[in-house]
């Protein structure tokens, strides 16, 4: 597997479950600020941006074991917008760490609360703000339509 590979199609149900772990870790970090949990958030986003669910432990376990064990269906979703959303999550988690280390408490709390809010929308409602922004950026021509050409037909499984 080459560095930077991200699947064209991902399982929407897996992304929602993984988003719930972001919510849990984010809330924990708001209540009990510490670098370990913040580092786990950043590591998770870094791995998901780079490879999708292949090497990030929560996404891997969810996609390979939890979803099949629970009998949750494969719901195809375009990969590039999800990757864009992961990049935004990476940016927010990196900013949260920088604010925390530099003792900008209010900025840390606002940044992390924003991350938790949008991860909650993905997890509980299935609405991805990063995917929405990706679509808007495609409409205005910032992101070329070719980026998502391979994922336009989502009528197949895995």
PDB file of N, CA, C and O in Angstrom, residues 71-136:
ATOM      1  N   UNK A  71     -23.521  -7.209  12.206  1.00  0.00           N
ATOM      2  CA  UNK A  71     -24.360  -7.352  11.025  1.00  0.00           C
ATOM      3  C   UNK A  71     -24.793  -6.025  10.425  1.00  0.00           C
ATOM      4  O   UNK A  71     -25.841  -5.942   9.790  1.00  0.00           O
ATOM      5  N   UNK A  72     -23.984  -5.007  10.620  1.00  0.00           N
ATOM      6  CA  UNK A  72     -24.302  -3.681  10.076  1.00  0.00           C
ATOM      7  C   UNK A  72     -23.940  -3.675   8.596  1.00  0.00           C
ATOM      8  O   UNK A  72     -22.868  -4.111   8.202  1.00  0.00           O
ATOM      9  N   UNK A  73     -24.849  -3.171   7.789  1.00  0.00           N
ATOM     10  CA  UNK A  73     -24.664  -3.212   6.340  1.00  0.00           C
ATOM     11  C   UNK A  73     -23.575  -2.256   5.850  1.00  0.00           C
ATOM     12  O   UNK A  73     -23.216  -1.301   6.533  1.00  0.00           O
ATOM     13  N   UNK A  74     -23.103  -2.553   4.655  1.00  0.00           N
ATOM     14  CA  UNK A  74     -22.148  -1.685   3.974  1.00  0.00           C
ATOM     15  C   UNK A  74     -22.952  -0.620   3.239  1.00  0.00           C
ATOM     16  O   UNK A  74     -23.739  -0.930   2.351  1.00  0.00           O
ATOM     17  N   UNK A  75     -22.781   0.615   3.645  1.00  0.00           N
ATOM     18  CA  UNK A  75     -23.439   1.736   2.977  1.00  0.00           C
ATOM     19  C   UNK A  75     -22.338   2.549   2.305  1.00  0.00           C
ATOM     20  O   UNK A  75     -21.543   3.189   2.979  1.00  0.00           O
ATOM     21  N   UNK A  76     -22.271   2.485   0.977  1.00  0.00           N
ATOM     22  CA  UNK A  76     -21.177   3.160   0.284  1.00  0.00           C
ATOM     23  C   UNK A  76     -21.270   4.679   0.375  1.00  0.00           C
ATOM     24  O   UNK A  76     -22.354   5.255   0.320  1.00  0.00           O
ATOM     25  N   UNK A  77     -20.116   5.286   0.561  1.00  0.00           N
ATOM     26  CA  UNK A  77     -20.006   6.734   0.623  1.00  0.00           C
ATOM     27  C   UNK A  77     -18.720   7.130  -0.083  1.00  0.00           C
ATOM     28  O   UNK A  77     -17.719   6.400  -0.012  1.00  0.00           O
ATOM     29  N   UNK A  78     -18.735   8.256  -0.743  1.00  0.00           N
ATOM     30  CA  UNK A  78     -17.565   8.716  -1.491  1.00  0.00           C
ATOM     31  C   UNK A  78     -16.387   8.965  -0.554  1.00  0.00           C
ATOM     32  O   UNK A  78     -16.525   9.634   0.471  1.00  0.00           O
ATOM     33  N   UNK A  79     -15.225   8.424  -0.906  1.00  0.00           N
ATOM     34  CA  UNK A  79     -14.039   8.561  -0.087  1.00  0.00           C
ATOM     35  C   UNK A  79     -13.425   9.951  -0.055  1.00  0.00           C
ATOM     36  O   UNK A  79     -13.060  10.442   1.022  1.00  0.00           O
ATOM     37  N   UNK A  80     -13.254  10.629  -1.206  1.00  0.00           N
ATOM     38  CA  UNK A  80     -12.591  11.935  -1.185  1.00  0.00           C
ATOM     39  C   UNK A  80     -13.219  12.969  -0.247  1.00  0.00           C
ATOM     40  O   UNK A  80     -12.484  13.649   0.482  1.00  0.00           O
ATOM     41  N   UNK A  81     -14.555  13.110  -0.197  1.00  0.00           N
ATOM     42  CA  UNK A  81     -15.102  14.062   0.777  1.00  0.00           C
ATOM     43  C   UNK A  81     -14.825  13.648   2.222  1.00  0.00           C
ATOM     44  O   UNK A  81     -14.575  14.499   3.083  1.00  0.00           O
ATOM     45  N   UNK A  82     -14.842  12.338   2.485  1.00  0.00           N
ATOM     46  CA  UNK A  82     -14.543  11.864   3.843  1.00  0.00           C
ATOM     47  C   UNK A  82     -13.082  12.151   4.191  1.00  0.00           C
ATOM     48  O   UNK A  82     -12.760  12.496   5.328  1.00  0.00           O
ATOM     49  N   UNK A  83     -12.205  11.994   3.219  1.00  0.00           N
ATOM     50  CA  UNK A  83     -10.794  12.299   3.462  1.00  0.00           C
ATOM     51  C   UNK A  83     -10.620  13.783   3.757  1.00  0.00           C
ATOM     52  O   UNK A  83      -9.862  14.165   4.640  1.00  0.00           O
ATOM     53  N   UNK A  84     -11.323  14.623   3.018  1.00  0.00           N
ATOM     54  CA  UNK A  84     -11.292  16.063   3.263  1.00  0.00           C
ATOM     55  C   UNK A  84     -11.761  16.355   4.691  1.00  0.00           C
ATOM     56  O   UNK A  84     -11.157  17.165   5.405  1.00  0.00           O
ATOM     57  N   UNK A  85     -12.822  15.696   5.119  1.00  0.00           N
ATOM     58  CA  UNK A  85     -13.332  15.871   6.484  1.00  0.00           C
ATOM     59  C   UNK A  85     -12.290  15.426   7.513  1.00  0.00           C
ATOM     60  O   UNK A  85     -12.123  16.066   8.556  1.00  0.00           O
ATOM     61  N   UNK A  86     -11.572  14.332   7.218  1.00  0.00           N
ATOM     62  CA  UNK A  86     -10.517  13.867   8.120  1.00  0.00           C
ATOM     63  C   UNK A  86      -9.389  14.908   8.210  1.00  0.00           C
ATOM     64  O   UNK A  86      -8.803  15.109   9.271  1.00  0.00           O
ATOM     65  N   UNK A  87      -9.095  15.563   7.091  1.00  0.00           N
ATOM     66  CA  UNK A  87      -8.077  16.609   7.077  1.00  0.00           C
ATOM     67  C   UNK A  87      -8.496  17.793   7.952  1.00  0.00           C
ATOM     68  O   UNK A  87      -7.674  18.354   8.684  1.00  0.00           O
ATOM     69  N   UNK A  88      -9.765  18.132   7.898  1.00  0.00           N
ATOM     70  CA  UNK A  88     -10.259  19.202   8.771  1.00  0.00           C
ATOM     71  C   UNK A  88     -10.153  18.773  10.236  1.00  0.00           C
ATOM     72  O   UNK A  88      -9.719  19.542  11.086  1.00  0.00           O
ATOM     73  N   UNK A  89     -10.539  17.531  10.525  1.00  0.00           N
ATOM     74  CA  UNK A  89     -10.404  17.016  11.893  1.00  0.00           C
ATOM     75  C   UNK A  89      -8.955  17.017  12.354  1.00  0.00           C
ATOM     76  O   UNK A  89      -8.655  17.345  13.500  1.00  0.00           O
ATOM     77  N   UNK A  90      -8.048  16.643  11.449  1.00  0.00           N
ATOM     78  CA  UNK A  90      -6.616  16.696  11.752  1.00  0.00           C
ATOM     79  C   UNK A  90      -6.211  18.118  12.125  1.00  0.00           C
ATOM     80  O   UNK A  90      -5.515  18.344  13.121  1.00  0.00           O
ATOM     81  N   UNK A  91      -6.663  19.088  11.339  1.00  0.00           N
ATOM     82  CA  UNK A  91      -6.313  20.491  11.587  1.00  0.00           C
ATOM     83  C   UNK A  91      -6.832  20.962  12.938  1.00  0.00           C
ATOM     84  O   UNK A  91      -6.118  21.640  13.686  1.00  0.00           O
ATOM     85  N   UNK A  92      -8.068  20.598  13.255  1.00  0.00           N
ATOM     86  CA  UNK A  92      -8.640  21.002  14.535  1.00  0.00           C
ATOM     87  C   UNK A  92      -7.928  20.326  15.707  1.00  0.00           C
ATOM     88  O   UNK A  92      -7.683  20.958  16.735  1.00  0.00           O
ATOM     89  N   UNK A  93      -7.604  19.052  15.563  1.00  0.00           N
ATOM     90  CA  UNK A  93      -6.928  18.366  16.674  1.00  0.00           C
ATOM     91  C   UNK A  93      -5.504  18.890  16.846  1.00  0.00           C
ATOM     92  O   UNK A  93      -5.024  19.033  17.983  1.00  0.00           O
ATOM     93  N   UNK A  94      -4.824  19.220  15.750  1.00  0.00           N
ATOM     94  CA  UNK A  94      -3.490  19.820  15.847  1.00  0.00           C
ATOM     95  C   UNK A  94      -3.574  21.191  16.507  1.00  0.00           C
ATOM     96  O   UNK A  94      -2.776  21.512  17.405  1.00  0.00           O
ATOM     97  N   UNK A  95      -4.550  22.000  16.097  1.00  0.00           N
ATOM     98  CA  UNK A  95      -4.718  23.323  16.710  1.00  0.00           C
ATOM     99  C   UNK A  95      -5.026  23.188  18.200  1.00  0.00           C
ATOM    100  O   UNK A  95      -4.488  23.947  19.017  1.00  0.00           O
ATOM    101  N   UNK A  96      -5.851  22.210  18.564  1.00  0.00           N
ATOM    102  CA  UNK A  96      -6.181  22.004  19.981  1.00  0.00           C
ATOM    103  C   UNK A  96      -4.930  21.677  20.789  1.00  0.00           C
ATOM    104  O   UNK A  96      -4.743  22.200  21.893  1.00  0.00           O
ATOM    105  N   UNK A  97      -4.075  20.832  20.241  1.00  0.00           N
ATOM    106  CA  UNK A  97      -2.831  20.501  20.941  1.00  0.00           C
ATOM    107  C   UNK A  97      -1.960  21.744  21.097  1.00  0.00           C
ATOM    108  O   UNK A  97      -1.412  22.004  22.178  1.00  0.00           O
ATOM    109  N   UNK A  98      -1.827  22.505  20.039  1.00  0.00           N
ATOM    110  CA  UNK A  98      -0.992  23.721  20.105  1.00  0.00           C
ATOM    111  C   UNK A  98      -1.561  24.720  21.110  1.00  0.00           C
ATOM    112  O   UNK A  98      -0.802  25.325  21.881  1.00  0.00           O
ATOM    113  N   UNK A  99      -2.870  24.897  21.128  1.00  0.00           N
ATOM    114  CA  UNK A  99      -3.478  25.791  22.117  1.00  0.00           C
ATOM    115  C   UNK A  99      -3.277  25.262  23.532  1.00  0.00           C
ATOM    116  O   UNK A  99      -2.977  26.022  24.450  1.00  0.00           O
ATOM    117  N   UNK A 100      -3.425  23.969  23.708  1.00  0.00           N
ATOM    118  CA  UNK A 100      -3.257  23.367  25.039  1.00  0.00           C
ATOM    119  C   UNK A 100      -1.824  23.538  25.542  1.00  0.00           C
ATOM    120  O   UNK A 100      -1.620  23.972  26.684  1.00  0.00           O
ATOM    121  N   UNK A 101      -0.859  23.228  24.706  1.00  0.00           N
ATOM    122  CA  UNK A 101       0.551  23.322  25.097  1.00  0.00           C
ATOM    123  C   UNK A 101       0.940  24.763  25.425  1.00  0.00           C
ATOM    124  O   UNK A 101       1.735  25.011  26.331  1.00  0.00           O
ATOM    125  N   UNK A 102       0.359  25.697  24.692  1.00  0.00           N
ATOM    126  CA  UNK A 102       0.682  27.107  24.913  1.00  0.00           C
ATOM    127  C   UNK A 102      -0.249  27.778  25.925  1.00  0.00           C
ATOM    128  O   UNK A 102      -0.209  28.996  26.090  1.00  0.00           O
ATOM    129  N   UNK A 103      -1.059  26.969  26.587  1.00  0.00           N
ATOM    130  CA  UNK A 103      -1.950  27.402  27.664  1.00  0.00           C
ATOM    131  C   UNK A 103      -2.959  28.463  27.243  1.00  0.00           C
ATOM    132  O   UNK A 103      -3.321  29.341  28.018  1.00  0.00           O
ATOM    133  N   UNK A 104      -3.446  28.356  26.002  1.00  0.00           N
ATOM    134  CA  UNK A 104      -4.549  29.189  25.538  1.00  0.00           C
ATOM    135  C   UNK A 104      -5.832  28.407  25.791  1.00  0.00           C
ATOM    136  O   UNK A 104      -6.417  27.804  24.882  1.00  0.00           O
ATOM    137  N   UNK A 105      -6.250  28.403  27.040  1.00  0.00           N
ATOM    138  CA  UNK A 105      -7.326  27.526  27.489  1.00  0.00           C
ATOM    139  C   UNK A 105      -8.633  27.748  26.736  1.00  0.00           C
ATOM    140  O   UNK A 105      -9.261  26.782  26.290  1.00  0.00           O
ATOM    141  N   UNK A 106      -9.057  28.984  26.593  1.00  0.00           N
ATOM    142  CA  UNK A 106     -10.319  29.245  25.918  1.00  0.00           C
ATOM    143  C   UNK A 106     -10.259  28.819  24.452  1.00  0.00           C
ATOM    144  O   UNK A 106     -11.199  28.193  23.945  1.00  0.00           O
ATOM    145  N   UNK A 107      -9.172  29.137  23.780  1.00  0.00           N
ATOM    146  CA  UNK A 107      -9.018  28.728  22.376  1.00  0.00           C
ATOM    147  C   UNK A 107      -9.013  27.200  22.264  1.00  0.00           C
ATOM    148  O   UNK A 107      -9.610  26.628  21.342  1.00  0.00           O
ATOM    149  N   UNK A 108      -8.352  26.540  23.208  1.00  0.00           N
ATOM    150  CA  UNK A 108      -8.330  25.071  23.249  1.00  0.00           C
ATOM    151  C   UNK A 108      -9.743  24.520  23.383  1.00  0.00           C
ATOM    152  O   UNK A 108     -10.148  23.622  22.647  1.00  0.00           O
ATOM    153  N   UNK A 109     -10.493  25.069  24.324  1.00  0.00           N
ATOM    154  CA  UNK A 109     -11.845  24.581  24.577  1.00  0.00           C
ATOM    155  C   UNK A 109     -12.770  24.825  23.389  1.00  0.00           C
ATOM    156  O   UNK A 109     -13.556  23.946  23.022  1.00  0.00           O
ATOM    157  N   UNK A 110     -12.669  25.990  22.777  1.00  0.00           N
ATOM    158  CA  UNK A 110     -13.516  26.301  21.619  1.00  0.00           C
ATOM    159  C   UNK A 110     -13.173  25.400  20.440  1.00  0.00           C
ATOM    160  O   UNK A 110     -14.061  24.856  19.773  1.00  0.00           O
ATOM    161  N   UNK A 111     -11.883  25.217  20.199  1.00  0.00           N
ATOM    162  CA  UNK A 111     -11.449  24.366  19.083  1.00  0.00           C
ATOM    163  C   UNK A 111     -11.917  22.934  19.282  1.00  0.00           C
ATOM    164  O   UNK A 111     -12.475  22.313  18.360  1.00  0.00           O
ATOM    165  N   UNK A 112     -11.702  22.407  20.457  1.00  0.00           N
ATOM    166  CA  UNK A 112     -12.101  21.021  20.724  1.00  0.00           C
ATOM    167  C   UNK A 112     -13.620  20.869  20.747  1.00  0.00           C
ATOM    168  O   UNK A 112     -14.146  19.870  20.234  1.00  0.00           O
ATOM    169  N   UNK A 113     -14.323  21.844  21.305  1.00  0.00           N
ATOM    170  CA  UNK A 113     -15.786  21.781  21.316  1.00  0.00           C
ATOM    171  C   UNK A 113     -16.340  21.828  19.894  1.00  0.00           C
ATOM    172  O   UNK A 113     -17.321  21.135  19.579  1.00  0.00           O
ATOM    173  N   UNK A 114     -15.715  22.590  19.020  1.00  0.00           N
ATOM    174  CA  UNK A 114     -16.139  22.649  17.621  1.00  0.00           C
ATOM    175  C   UNK A 114     -15.929  21.290  16.953  1.00  0.00           C
ATOM    176  O   UNK A 114     -16.810  20.795  16.227  1.00  0.00           O
ATOM    177  N   UNK A 115     -14.782  20.676  17.203  1.00  0.00           N
ATOM    178  CA  UNK A 115     -14.505  19.341  16.668  1.00  0.00           C
ATOM    179  C   UNK A 115     -15.542  18.336  17.168  1.00  0.00           C
ATOM    180  O   UNK A 115     -16.086  17.545  16.394  1.00  0.00           O
ATOM    181  N   UNK A 116     -15.837  18.371  18.447  1.00  0.00           N
ATOM    182  CA  UNK A 116     -16.829  17.456  19.032  1.00  0.00           C
ATOM    183  C   UNK A 116     -18.210  17.705  18.424  1.00  0.00           C
ATOM    184  O   UNK A 116     -18.931  16.756  18.101  1.00  0.00           O
ATOM    185  N   UNK A 117     -18.570  18.972  18.252  1.00  0.00           N
ATOM    186  CA  UNK A 117     -19.874  19.303  17.677  1.00  0.00           C
ATOM    187  C   UNK A 117     -20.027  18.695  16.284  1.00  0.00           C
ATOM    188  O   UNK A 117     -21.020  18.027  15.994  1.00  0.00           O
ATOM    189  N   UNK A 118     -19.031  18.913  15.417  1.00  0.00           N
ATOM    190  CA  UNK A 118     -19.150  18.414  14.046  1.00  0.00           C
ATOM    191  C   UNK A 118     -18.999  16.891  13.969  1.00  0.00           C
ATOM    192  O   UNK A 118     -19.645  16.248  13.149  1.00  0.00           O
ATOM    193  N   UNK A 119     -18.190  16.309  14.839  1.00  0.00           N
ATOM    194  CA  UNK A 119     -18.108  14.841  14.894  1.00  0.00           C
ATOM    195  C   UNK A 119     -19.440  14.262  15.380  1.00  0.00           C
ATOM    196  O   UNK A 119     -19.858  13.196  14.931  1.00  0.00           O
ATOM    197  N   UNK A 120     -20.130  14.976  16.256  1.00  0.00           N
ATOM    198  CA  UNK A 120     -21.445  14.541  16.733  1.00  0.00           C
ATOM    199  C   UNK A 120     -22.470  14.563  15.608  1.00  0.00           C
ATOM    200  O   UNK A 120     -23.302  13.657  15.500  1.00  0.00           O
ATOM    201  N   UNK A 121     -22.417  15.595  14.772  1.00  0.00           N
ATOM    202  CA  UNK A 121     -23.333  15.651  13.630  1.00  0.00           C
ATOM    203  C   UNK A 121     -23.129  14.449  12.713  1.00  0.00           C
ATOM    204  O   UNK A 121     -24.095  13.852  12.234  1.00  0.00           O
ATOM    205  N   UNK A 122     -21.857  14.098  12.476  1.00  0.00           N
ATOM    206  CA  UNK A 122     -21.546  12.933  11.639  1.00  0.00           C
ATOM    207  C   UNK A 122     -22.014  11.646  12.315  1.00  0.00           C
ATOM    208  O   UNK A 122     -22.669  10.812  11.710  1.00  0.00           O
ATOM    209  N   UNK A 123     -21.672  11.515  13.580  1.00  0.00           N
ATOM    210  CA  UNK A 123     -21.957  10.276  14.294  1.00  0.00           C
ATOM    211  C   UNK A 123     -23.446  10.039  14.510  1.00  0.00           C
ATOM    212  O   UNK A 123     -23.955   8.960  14.229  1.00  0.00           O
ATOM    213  N   UNK A 124     -24.148  11.028  15.001  1.00  0.00           N
ATOM    214  CA  UNK A 124     -25.530  10.830  15.419  1.00  0.00           C
ATOM    215  C   UNK A 124     -26.559  11.120  14.328  1.00  0.00           C
ATOM    216  O   UNK A 124     -27.629  10.526  14.321  1.00  0.00           O
ATOM    217  N   UNK A 125     -26.226  12.029  13.404  1.00  0.00           N
ATOM    218  CA  UNK A 125     -27.188  12.407  12.374  1.00  0.00           C
ATOM    219  C   UNK A 125     -26.779  11.974  10.970  1.00  0.00           C
ATOM    220  O   UNK A 125     -27.565  12.072  10.036  1.00  0.00           O
ATOM    221  N   UNK A 126     -25.515  11.563  10.817  1.00  0.00           N
ATOM    222  CA  UNK A 126     -25.037  11.158   9.503  1.00  0.00           C
ATOM    223  C   UNK A 126     -24.772  12.330   8.571  1.00  0.00           C
ATOM    224  O   UNK A 126     -24.699  12.153   7.358  1.00  0.00           O
ATOM    225  N   UNK A 127     -24.635  13.530   9.129  1.00  0.00           N
ATOM    226  CA  UNK A 127     -24.351  14.707   8.311  1.00  0.00           C
ATOM    227  C   UNK A 127     -22.898  15.109   8.496  1.00  0.00           C
ATOM    228  O   UNK A 127     -22.459  15.411   9.604  1.00  0.00           O
ATOM    229  N   UNK A 128     -22.169  15.102   7.405  1.00  0.00           N
ATOM    230  CA  UNK A 128     -20.730  15.389   7.428  1.00  0.00           C
ATOM    231  C   UNK A 128     -20.483  16.814   6.928  1.00  0.00           C
ATOM    232  O   UNK A 128     -20.660  17.099   5.742  1.00  0.00           O
ATOM    233  N   UNK A 129     -20.083  17.690   7.839  1.00  0.00           N
ATOM    234  CA  UNK A 129     -19.826  19.091   7.480  1.00  0.00           C
ATOM    235  C   UNK A 129     -18.661  19.204   6.506  1.00  0.00           C
ATOM    236  O   UNK A 129     -18.701  20.009   5.564  1.00  0.00           O
ATOM    237  N   UNK A 130     -17.625  18.400   6.698  1.00  0.00           N
ATOM    238  CA  UNK A 130     -16.486  18.422   5.784  1.00  0.00           C
ATOM    239  C   UNK A 130     -16.886  17.978   4.389  1.00  0.00           C
ATOM    240  O   UNK A 130     -16.432  18.549   3.392  1.00  0.00           O
ATOM    241  N   UNK A 131     -17.768  16.987   4.313  1.00  0.00           N
ATOM    242  CA  UNK A 131     -18.260  16.519   3.015  1.00  0.00           C
ATOM    243  C   UNK A 131     -19.097  17.598   2.345  1.00  0.00           C
ATOM    244  O   UNK A 131     -19.023  17.806   1.125  1.00  0.00           O
ATOM    245  N   UNK A 132     -19.892  18.297   3.134  1.00  0.00           N
ATOM    246  CA  UNK A 132     -20.699  19.403   2.625  1.00  0.00           C
ATOM    247  C   UNK A 132     -19.792  20.489   2.053  1.00  0.00           C
ATOM    248  O   UNK A 132     -20.021  20.996   0.950  1.00  0.00           O
ATOM    249  N   UNK A 133     -18.749  20.852   2.800  1.00  0.00           N
ATOM    250  CA  UNK A 133     -17.790  21.863   2.322  1.00  0.00           C
ATOM    251  C   UNK A 133     -17.076  21.384   1.067  1.00  0.00           C
ATOM    252  O   UNK A 133     -16.836  22.162   0.142  1.00  0.00           O
ATOM    253  N   UNK A 134     -16.723  20.112   1.023  1.00  0.00           N
ATOM    254  CA  UNK A 134     -16.083  19.528  -0.149  1.00  0.00           C
ATOM    255  C   UNK A 134     -16.973  19.732  -1.377  1.00  0.00           C
ATOM    256  O   UNK A 134     -16.505  20.144  -2.444  1.00  0.00           O
ATOM    257  N   UNK A 135     -18.256  19.443  -1.216  1.00  0.00           N
ATOM    258  CA  UNK A 135     -19.206  19.622  -2.316  1.00  0.00           C
ATOM    259  C   UNK A 135     -19.303  21.071  -2.766  1.00  0.00           C
ATOM    260  O   UNK A 135     -19.342  21.360  -3.967  1.00  0.00           O
ATOM    261  N   UNK A 136     -19.349  21.993  -1.809  1.00  0.00           N
ATOM    262  CA  UNK A 136     -19.387  23.414  -2.159  1.00  0.00           C
ATOM    263  C   UNK A 136     -18.124  23.834  -2.896  1.00  0.00           C
ATOM    264  O   UNK A 136     -18.190  24.580  -3.883  1.00  0.00           O
TER     265      UNK A 136
END
